[in-house]
């Protein structure tokens, strides 16, 4: 029998990739906190109908990408494909709105979508995301974009921003009607999925990745012609704010996003460095969703970034703390060596006690394998070897050596 392998589209994240993962998530957390977002830790499983009613019945996610099953109690369950729906559910269910003011939440964690795996596209992937509930101010849109921009800057990742407005719920509906009329002329040339979308959600056709549909979509009515004056002014205001902060963007009237719940602002941060999987962060406003899911009328907006895609764009990520490896030169000095290394750790210094006894050479090999920056030899004396320069210093007592390390070497 062969070895058991991981499930297709799932990944083990280890070594440098684990460091990349940590850097992305930790940096995002820091930035979220600077903007005073509070963490919400959401369940991985939800009632299927949550996603049907929010993400939308006609979306790729709900139609073909969700992992679903019936649990032992006969409930229809989905592994969450995204975070916004759960945030909204929690906002309503936990009655967060009851506390007055407005609410800013962030989350991180795994999402699941049954897609064709490729670079930057997996069946289990991770997102960091944030949502603002109860604010319609355009400054909230601007702040969110500034926040994502800061996150990308902190990670030293270059992207371009594409932005659009979908207008209000009503103008979106009028636009939908116009699209239906337009695409109906080309019914037979549309892909099968889009033929289905024609009746129920023609907006989705614009988002179709099939080449023939893309061609047809090029001549379709543009959303700009259906947007109310108020929405247009709002959008102008947002663009002016972005100008003011030196954020480059491109207005892309074809940007509709793959989910049903968006109104007014939608945006994507895109890179060309990972092929078709170019969107690293995406989001927008969804002023109707909370109400649609049974909550009070609550304007809201949010975004999510794909952790794996950001990981692919990072420069190499090395461990920055120096490693001190301790070698006990004789078997009976091990207790002392252990004591020594524990003292280092208590002082915030990363230590590895070589847990093999044998020749000095074999023990040095272990220290080398761990890429120790310094090796400390414990016997009746204490010696420190700098592995880079080869320099070796003898100390009169353990205390002197520890003081020296803390003073001189901890942050080399
Ligand atoms: P795409 O058009 O690439 O399929 P999407 O519009 O489905 O993206 P969203 O639902 O907006 O993506 O999710 C937000 C972000 O999560 C994406 O911009 C991307 O960075 C990431 N993401 C989405 N699906 C995957 C996946 N299968 N694997 C890895 N990252 C993903
Ligand atoms: Mg997708």
mmCIF file of C-alpha atoms and ligand atoms in Angstrom, residues 61 113 115 120-122 125 127 209 257 259 279-282 304-306 309, ligand 1:
data_model
loop_
_atom_site.group_PDB
_atom_site.id
_atom_site.type_symbol
_atom_site.label_atom_id
_atom_site.label_comp_id
_atom_site.label_asym_id
_atom_site.label_seq_id
_atom_site.Cartn_x
_atom_site.Cartn_y
_atom_site.Cartn_z
ATOM 1 C CA UNK A 61 -18.804 29.832 -4.906
ATOM 2 C CA UNK A 113 -13.392 26.190 -2.050
ATOM 3 C CA UNK A 115 -11.552 24.871 -7.303
ATOM 4 C CA UNK A 120 -2.081 30.835 -5.846
ATOM 5 C CA UNK A 121 -5.324 28.826 -5.962
ATOM 6 C CA UNK A 122 -5.948 26.061 -3.459
ATOM 7 C CA UNK A 125 -6.494 28.689 1.615
ATOM 8 C CA UNK A 127 -7.633 34.908 4.400
ATOM 9 C CA UNK A 209 -13.630 33.855 -17.231
ATOM 10 C CA UNK A 257 -16.774 41.148 -8.177
ATOM 11 C CA UNK A 259 -20.324 37.959 -5.043
ATOM 12 C CA UNK A 279 -6.106 39.472 -7.076
ATOM 13 C CA UNK A 280 -4.460 39.579 -3.677
ATOM 14 C CA UNK A 281 -7.052 41.600 -1.800
ATOM 15 C CA UNK A 282 -10.609 42.476 -2.683
ATOM 16 C CA UNK A 304 -10.395 39.978 2.400
ATOM 17 C CA UNK A 305 -6.841 39.254 1.318
ATOM 18 C CA UNK A 306 -5.510 35.862 0.252
ATOM 19 C CA UNK A 309 -1.051 34.899 -2.699
HETATM 20 P P1 LIG B 1 -10.550 34.811 -7.902
HETATM 21 O O1 LIG B 1 -11.173 35.711 -8.901
HETATM 22 O O2 LIG B 1 -9.057 34.775 -7.958
HETATM 23 O O3 LIG B 1 -11.173 33.434 -7.874
HETATM 24 P P2 LIG B 1 -12.336 35.642 -5.829
HETATM 25 O O4 LIG B 1 -13.004 36.829 -6.396
HETATM 26 O O5 LIG B 1 -13.039 34.336 -5.882
HETATM 27 O O6 LIG B 1 -10.874 35.481 -6.472
HETATM 28 P P3 LIG B 1 -12.683 36.553 -3.116
HETATM 29 O O7 LIG B 1 -13.864 35.694 -2.853
HETATM 30 O O8 LIG B 1 -12.864 37.984 -3.304
HETATM 31 O O9 LIG B 1 -11.867 35.934 -4.349
HETATM 32 O O10 LIG B 1 -11.599 36.295 -1.976
HETATM 33 C C1 LIG B 1 -10.669 37.299 -1.577
HETATM 34 C C2 LIG B 1 -9.252 36.848 -1.822
HETATM 35 O O11 LIG B 1 -9.020 35.537 -1.343
HETATM 36 C C3 LIG B 1 -8.868 36.772 -3.286
HETATM 37 O O12 LIG B 1 -8.543 38.017 -3.782
HETATM 38 C C4 LIG B 1 -7.669 35.870 -3.222
HETATM 39 O O13 LIG B 1 -6.509 36.597 -2.833
HETATM 40 C C5 LIG B 1 -8.043 34.906 -2.145
HETATM 41 N N1 LIG B 1 -8.566 33.653 -2.715
HETATM 42 C C6 LIG B 1 -9.810 33.419 -3.198
HETATM 43 N N2 LIG B 1 -9.935 32.148 -3.602
HETATM 44 C C7 LIG B 1 -8.718 31.559 -3.382
HETATM 45 C C8 LIG B 1 -8.196 30.233 -3.574
HETATM 46 N N3 LIG B 1 -8.939 29.255 -4.067
HETATM 47 N N4 LIG B 1 -6.900 30.002 -3.240
HETATM 48 C C9 LIG B 1 -6.128 30.975 -2.718
HETATM 49 N N5 LIG B 1 -6.563 32.230 -2.501
HETATM 50 C C10 LIG B 1 -7.837 32.523 -2.816
#
